[in-house]
Short mmCIF file of C-alpha atoms and ligand atoms in Angstrom, two decimals:
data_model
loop_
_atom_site.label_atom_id
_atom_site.label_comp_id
_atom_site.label_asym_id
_atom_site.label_seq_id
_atom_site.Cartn_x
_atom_site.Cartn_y
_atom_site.Cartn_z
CA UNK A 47 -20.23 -101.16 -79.50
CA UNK A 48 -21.28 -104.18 -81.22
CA UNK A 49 -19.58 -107.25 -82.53
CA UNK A 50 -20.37 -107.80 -85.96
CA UNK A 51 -20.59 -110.95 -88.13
CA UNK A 52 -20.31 -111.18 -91.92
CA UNK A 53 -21.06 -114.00 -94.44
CA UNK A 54 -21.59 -114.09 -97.78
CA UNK A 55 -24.79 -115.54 -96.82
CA UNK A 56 -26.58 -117.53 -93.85
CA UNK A 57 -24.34 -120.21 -93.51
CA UNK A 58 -21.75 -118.27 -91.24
CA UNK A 59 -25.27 -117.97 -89.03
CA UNK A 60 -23.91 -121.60 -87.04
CA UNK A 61 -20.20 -119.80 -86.40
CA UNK A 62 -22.77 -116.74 -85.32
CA UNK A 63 -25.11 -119.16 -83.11
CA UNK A 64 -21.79 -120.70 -81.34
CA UNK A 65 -20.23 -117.55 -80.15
CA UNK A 66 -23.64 -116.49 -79.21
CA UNK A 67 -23.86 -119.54 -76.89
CA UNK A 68 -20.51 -118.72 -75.32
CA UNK A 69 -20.76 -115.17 -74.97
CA UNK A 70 -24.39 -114.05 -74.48
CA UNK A 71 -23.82 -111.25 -73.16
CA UNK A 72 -22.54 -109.32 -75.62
CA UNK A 73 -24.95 -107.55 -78.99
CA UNK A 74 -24.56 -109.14 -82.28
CA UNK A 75 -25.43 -107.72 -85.36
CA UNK A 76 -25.11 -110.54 -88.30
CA UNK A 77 -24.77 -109.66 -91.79
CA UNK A 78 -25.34 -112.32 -94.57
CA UNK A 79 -24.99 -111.07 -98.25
CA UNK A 80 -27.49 -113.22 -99.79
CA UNK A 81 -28.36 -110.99 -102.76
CA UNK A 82 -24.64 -111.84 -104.18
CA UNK A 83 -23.82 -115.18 -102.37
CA UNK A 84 -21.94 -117.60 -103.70
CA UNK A 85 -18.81 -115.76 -103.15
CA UNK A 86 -16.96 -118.86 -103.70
CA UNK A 87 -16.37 -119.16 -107.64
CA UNK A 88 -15.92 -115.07 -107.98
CA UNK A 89 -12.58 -112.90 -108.30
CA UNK A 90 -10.57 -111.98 -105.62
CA UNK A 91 -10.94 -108.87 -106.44
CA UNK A 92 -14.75 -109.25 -106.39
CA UNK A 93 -14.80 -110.75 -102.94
CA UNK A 94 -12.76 -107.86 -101.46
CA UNK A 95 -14.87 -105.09 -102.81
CA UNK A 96 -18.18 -107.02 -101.84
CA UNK A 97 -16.86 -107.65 -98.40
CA UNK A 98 -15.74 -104.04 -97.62
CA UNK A 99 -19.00 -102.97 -98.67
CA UNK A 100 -20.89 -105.53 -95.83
CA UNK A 101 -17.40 -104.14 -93.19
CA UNK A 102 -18.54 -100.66 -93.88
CA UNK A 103 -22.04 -100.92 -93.17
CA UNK A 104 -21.28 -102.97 -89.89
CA UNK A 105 -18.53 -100.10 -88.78
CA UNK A 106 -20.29 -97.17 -90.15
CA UNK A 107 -24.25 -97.99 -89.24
CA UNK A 108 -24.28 -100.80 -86.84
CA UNK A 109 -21.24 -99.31 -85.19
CA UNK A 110 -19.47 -102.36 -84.63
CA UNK A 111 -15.91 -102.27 -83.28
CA UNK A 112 -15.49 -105.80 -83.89
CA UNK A 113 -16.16 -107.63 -86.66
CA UNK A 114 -15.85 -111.62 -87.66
CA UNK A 115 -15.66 -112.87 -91.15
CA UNK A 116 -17.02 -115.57 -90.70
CA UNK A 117 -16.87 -116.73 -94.65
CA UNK A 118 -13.45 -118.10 -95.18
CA UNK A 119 -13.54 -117.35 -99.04
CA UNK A 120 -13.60 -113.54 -97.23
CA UNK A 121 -11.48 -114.59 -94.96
CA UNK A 122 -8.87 -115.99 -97.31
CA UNK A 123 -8.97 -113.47 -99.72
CA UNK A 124 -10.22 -110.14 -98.31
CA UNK A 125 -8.95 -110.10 -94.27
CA UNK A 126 -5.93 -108.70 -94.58
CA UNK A 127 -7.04 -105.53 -96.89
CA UNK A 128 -10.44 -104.85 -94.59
CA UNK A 129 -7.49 -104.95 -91.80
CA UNK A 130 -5.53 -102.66 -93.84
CA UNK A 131 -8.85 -100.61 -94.71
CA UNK A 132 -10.23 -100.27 -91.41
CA UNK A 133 -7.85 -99.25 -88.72
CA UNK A 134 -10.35 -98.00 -85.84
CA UNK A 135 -12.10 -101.70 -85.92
CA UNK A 136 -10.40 -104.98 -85.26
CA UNK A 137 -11.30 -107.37 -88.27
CA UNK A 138 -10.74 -111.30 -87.80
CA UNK A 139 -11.04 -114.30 -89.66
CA UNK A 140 -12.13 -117.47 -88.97
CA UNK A 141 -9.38 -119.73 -91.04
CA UNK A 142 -6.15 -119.40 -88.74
CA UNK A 143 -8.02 -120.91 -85.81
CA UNK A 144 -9.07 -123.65 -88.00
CA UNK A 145 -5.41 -123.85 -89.38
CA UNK A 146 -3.90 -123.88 -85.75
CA UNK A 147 -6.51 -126.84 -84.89
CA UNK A 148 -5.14 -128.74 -88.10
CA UNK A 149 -1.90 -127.70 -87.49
CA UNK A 150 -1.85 -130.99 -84.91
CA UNK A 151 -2.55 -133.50 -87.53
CA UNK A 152 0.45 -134.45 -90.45
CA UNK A 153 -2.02 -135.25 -93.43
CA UNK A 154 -4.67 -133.40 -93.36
CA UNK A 155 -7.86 -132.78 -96.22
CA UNK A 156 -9.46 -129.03 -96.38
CA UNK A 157 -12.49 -128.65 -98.30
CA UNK A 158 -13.32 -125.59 -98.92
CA UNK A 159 -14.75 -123.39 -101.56
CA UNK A 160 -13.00 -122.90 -105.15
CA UNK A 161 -12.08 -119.13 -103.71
CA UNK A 162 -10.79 -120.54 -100.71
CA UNK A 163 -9.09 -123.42 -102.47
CA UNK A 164 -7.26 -121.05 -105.12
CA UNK A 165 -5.97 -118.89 -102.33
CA UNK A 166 -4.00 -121.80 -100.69
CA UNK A 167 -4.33 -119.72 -97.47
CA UNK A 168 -5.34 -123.06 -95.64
CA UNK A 169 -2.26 -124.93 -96.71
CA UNK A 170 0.04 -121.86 -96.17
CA UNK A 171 -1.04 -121.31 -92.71
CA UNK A 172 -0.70 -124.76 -91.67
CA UNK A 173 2.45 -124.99 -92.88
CA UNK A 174 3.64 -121.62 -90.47
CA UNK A 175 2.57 -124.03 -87.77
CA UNK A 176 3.61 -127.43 -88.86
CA UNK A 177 6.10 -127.24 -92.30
CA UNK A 178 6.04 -131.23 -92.42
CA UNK A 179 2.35 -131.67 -92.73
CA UNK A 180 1.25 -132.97 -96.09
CA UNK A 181 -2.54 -130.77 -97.52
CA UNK A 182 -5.18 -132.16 -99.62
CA UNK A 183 -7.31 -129.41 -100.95
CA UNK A 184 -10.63 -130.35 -102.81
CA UNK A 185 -13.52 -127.87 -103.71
CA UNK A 186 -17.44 -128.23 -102.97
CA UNK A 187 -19.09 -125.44 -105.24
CA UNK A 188 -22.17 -127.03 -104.77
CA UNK A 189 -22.72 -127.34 -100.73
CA UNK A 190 -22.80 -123.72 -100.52
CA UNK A 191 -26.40 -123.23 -102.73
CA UNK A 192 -27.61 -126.38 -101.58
CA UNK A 193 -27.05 -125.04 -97.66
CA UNK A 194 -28.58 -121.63 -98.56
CA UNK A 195 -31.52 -123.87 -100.45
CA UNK A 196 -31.86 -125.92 -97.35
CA UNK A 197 -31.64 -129.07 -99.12
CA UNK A 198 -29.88 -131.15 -96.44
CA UNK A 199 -31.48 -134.39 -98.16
CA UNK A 200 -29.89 -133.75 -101.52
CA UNK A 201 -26.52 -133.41 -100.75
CA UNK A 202 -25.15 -137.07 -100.13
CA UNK A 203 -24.04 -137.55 -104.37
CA UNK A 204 -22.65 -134.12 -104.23
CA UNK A 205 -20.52 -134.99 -100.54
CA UNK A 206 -19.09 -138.30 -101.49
CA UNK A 207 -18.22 -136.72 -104.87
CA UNK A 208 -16.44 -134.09 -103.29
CA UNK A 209 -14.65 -136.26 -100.93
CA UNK A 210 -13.74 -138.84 -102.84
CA UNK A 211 -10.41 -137.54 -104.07
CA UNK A 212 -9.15 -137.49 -100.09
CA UNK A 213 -9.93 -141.30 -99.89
CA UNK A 214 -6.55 -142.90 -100.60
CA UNK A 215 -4.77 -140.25 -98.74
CA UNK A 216 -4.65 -141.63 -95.50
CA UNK A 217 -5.95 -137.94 -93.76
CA UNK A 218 -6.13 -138.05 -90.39
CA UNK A 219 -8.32 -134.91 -90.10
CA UNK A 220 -10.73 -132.53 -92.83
CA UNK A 221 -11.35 -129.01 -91.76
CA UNK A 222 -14.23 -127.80 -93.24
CA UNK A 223 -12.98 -124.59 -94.80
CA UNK A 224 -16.58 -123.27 -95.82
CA UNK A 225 -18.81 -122.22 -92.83
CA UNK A 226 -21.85 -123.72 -95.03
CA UNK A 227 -20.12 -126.83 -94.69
CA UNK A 228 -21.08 -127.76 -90.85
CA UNK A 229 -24.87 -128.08 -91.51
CA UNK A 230 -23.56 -130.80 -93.45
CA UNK A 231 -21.58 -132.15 -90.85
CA UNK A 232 -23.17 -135.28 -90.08
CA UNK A 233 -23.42 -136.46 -93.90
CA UNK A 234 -19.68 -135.49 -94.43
CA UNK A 235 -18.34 -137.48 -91.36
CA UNK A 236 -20.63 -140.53 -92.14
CA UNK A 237 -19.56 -140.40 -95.57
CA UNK A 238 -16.10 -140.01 -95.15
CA UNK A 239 -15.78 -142.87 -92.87
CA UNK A 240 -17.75 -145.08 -94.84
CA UNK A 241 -14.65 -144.90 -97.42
CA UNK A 242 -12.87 -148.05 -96.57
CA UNK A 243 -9.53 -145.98 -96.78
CA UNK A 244 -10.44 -143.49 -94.20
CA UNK A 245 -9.60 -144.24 -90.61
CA UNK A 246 -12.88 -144.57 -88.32
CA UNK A 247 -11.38 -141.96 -86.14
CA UNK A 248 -10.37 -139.05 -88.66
CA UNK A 249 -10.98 -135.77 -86.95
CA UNK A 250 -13.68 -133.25 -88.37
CA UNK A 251 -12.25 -129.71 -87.81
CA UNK A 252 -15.56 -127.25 -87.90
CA UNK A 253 -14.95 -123.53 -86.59
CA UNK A 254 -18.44 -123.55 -85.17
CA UNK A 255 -16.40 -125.67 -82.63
CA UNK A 256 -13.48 -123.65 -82.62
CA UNK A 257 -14.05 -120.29 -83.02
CA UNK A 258 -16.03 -119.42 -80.00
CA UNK A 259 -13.22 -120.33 -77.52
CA UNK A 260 -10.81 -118.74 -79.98
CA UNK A 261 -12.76 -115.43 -79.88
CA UNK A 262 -12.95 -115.86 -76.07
CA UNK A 263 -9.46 -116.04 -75.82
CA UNK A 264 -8.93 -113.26 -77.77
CA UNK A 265 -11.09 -110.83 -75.51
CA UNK A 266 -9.30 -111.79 -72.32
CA UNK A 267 -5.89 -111.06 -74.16
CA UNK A 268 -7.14 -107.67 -75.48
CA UNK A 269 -9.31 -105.85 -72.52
CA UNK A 270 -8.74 -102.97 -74.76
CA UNK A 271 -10.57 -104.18 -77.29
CA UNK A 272 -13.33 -106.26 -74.78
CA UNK A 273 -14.42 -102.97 -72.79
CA UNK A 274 -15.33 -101.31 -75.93
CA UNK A 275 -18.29 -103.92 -76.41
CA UNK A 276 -21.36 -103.53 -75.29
CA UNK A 277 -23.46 -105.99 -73.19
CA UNK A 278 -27.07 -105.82 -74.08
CA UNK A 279 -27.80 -109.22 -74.86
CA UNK A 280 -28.78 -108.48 -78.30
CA UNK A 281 -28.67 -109.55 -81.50
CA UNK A 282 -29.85 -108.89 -85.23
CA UNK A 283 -29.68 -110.66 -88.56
CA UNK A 284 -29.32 -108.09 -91.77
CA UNK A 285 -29.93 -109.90 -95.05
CA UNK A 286 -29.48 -108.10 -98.88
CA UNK A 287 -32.47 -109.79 -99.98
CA UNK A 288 -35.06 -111.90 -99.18
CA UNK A 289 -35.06 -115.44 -100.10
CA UNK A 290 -37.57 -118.18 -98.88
CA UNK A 291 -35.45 -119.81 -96.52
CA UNK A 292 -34.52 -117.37 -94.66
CA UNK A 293 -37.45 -116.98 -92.05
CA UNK A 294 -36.55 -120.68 -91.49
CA UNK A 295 -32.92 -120.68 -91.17
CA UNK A 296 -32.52 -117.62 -89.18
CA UNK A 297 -35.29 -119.68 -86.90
CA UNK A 298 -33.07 -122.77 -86.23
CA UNK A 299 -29.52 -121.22 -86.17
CA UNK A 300 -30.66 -117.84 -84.73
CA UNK A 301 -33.09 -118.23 -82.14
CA UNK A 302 -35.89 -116.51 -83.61
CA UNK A 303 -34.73 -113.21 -84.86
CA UNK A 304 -36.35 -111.78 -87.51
CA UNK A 305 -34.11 -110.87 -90.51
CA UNK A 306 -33.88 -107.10 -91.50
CA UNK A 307 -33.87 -106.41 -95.50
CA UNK A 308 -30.93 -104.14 -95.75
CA UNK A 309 -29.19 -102.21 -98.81
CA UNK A 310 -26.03 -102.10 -98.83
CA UNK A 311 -25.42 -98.87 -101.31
N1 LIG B 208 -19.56 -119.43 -96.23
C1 LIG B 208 -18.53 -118.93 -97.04
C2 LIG B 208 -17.20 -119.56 -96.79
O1 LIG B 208 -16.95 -119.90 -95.66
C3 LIG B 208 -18.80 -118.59 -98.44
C4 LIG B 208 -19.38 -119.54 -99.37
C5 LIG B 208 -19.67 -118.84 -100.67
O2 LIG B 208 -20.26 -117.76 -100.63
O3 LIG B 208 -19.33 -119.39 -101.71
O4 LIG B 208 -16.37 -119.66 -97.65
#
């Protein structure tokens, strides 16, 4: 059996590429809605009924028996009903690790998508871990096209915009709650530190960092759940449609795999 990775699109394709690197062993089969992405600024309801859709397919066709969703706006506000949904597969997210990591920090910014800000999953998981800590939420509709668009050298007006409003907070860490967000890493830290209100030293939380060990953890705790997988050495990217950028991004995040035009009905 596989282990299967979901994102609205191709951004979750650098949480994909980490556990990759940690675990090669193991078959991958990544699938990245990009006929309906940005799931960021849709309904809840929306975002649960697209992502069961992408869970089935990876359960039913690519036989996975475990599956990441690694798309927080998912994650936030369709995890617990694919858990709920399906039983014989174990279904996790990628926003409690990132939580637990912030979870050492007392004022802390998330930036995430509007989805994923609305939800307040971030602040309410933090809070399970660390009830003092004081969360500054601020959404970045626009990261998430520009990332699919691959238009790294555009996005500096739209970043400092964005982060901005965490300026005068005195955060000593931002997660970024959006797994577009870490091809923007670079740009976000510089900018953020070149606010003369923000500490040289803040802490970037990015669950391409994270999740990997998190997932590795995981497996050792649950053999039951780690014999099940198979250890080919595989992987595949599925895509719902074709967009220009894809060839190209699936080349530098994916090592060269070739993405498959899939249907999802
Ligand atoms: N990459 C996703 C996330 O982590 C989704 C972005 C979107 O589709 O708006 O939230």
């Amino acid at each position: 059996m596989r282990i299967g990775i979901f994102d609205s699109g191709l951004g979750g394709l650098i949480v994909a590429r980490a556990i990759r690197r940690a675990m090669p062993q193991y078959d991958y089969v990544y699938l990245g809605d990009t006929k309906r992405v940005p799931y960021g600024s849709r309904s809840c309801k929306t975002v649960q009924e697209f992502t069961e859709e992408s869970v089935r397919y990876l359960c039913e066709k690519e036989k996975c028996s475990l599956i990441v969703l690694a798309c927080n706006t998912a994650s936030s506000q369709a995890l617990r009903k694919m858990q709920k949904i399906f039983t014989g597969q174990k279904i996790l997210g990628v926003l409690i690790p990132a939580a637990e990591e912030a979870a050492k920090f007392m004022r802390i910014g998330v930036l995430g998508t509007a989805g994923t800000v609305a939800s307040k999953s971030f602040p309410a998981e933090i809070k399970k871990l660390n009830p003092k800590a004081k969360i500054f939420q601020n959404a970045a509709p626009m990261l998430v096209p520009l990332a699919e668009a691959w238009e790294g050298n555009n996005t500096v007006p739209f970043i400092k915009k964005y982060l901005r409003p965490f300026a005068g907070k005195k955060i000593e860490a931002l997660v970024l709650g959006c797994t577009h967000y870490p091809i923007f890493k670079r740009e976000i830290a510089r900018t953020l530190r070149s606010f003369s209100e923000v500490g040289k030293n803040i802490k970037i939380i990015s669950q391409d960092e994270i999740v990997p060990e998190k997932l590795k953890n995981y497996l050792a705790r649950h053999p039951e759940i780690e014999k099940k997988l198979s250890q080919g050495a595989t992987a595949k990217i599925l895509v719902t449609d074709e967009t220009e950028t894809i060839d190209k991004l699936a080349q530098k995040w994916f090592g060269g795999v070739k993405p498959k035009l899939i249907s999802l009905s």
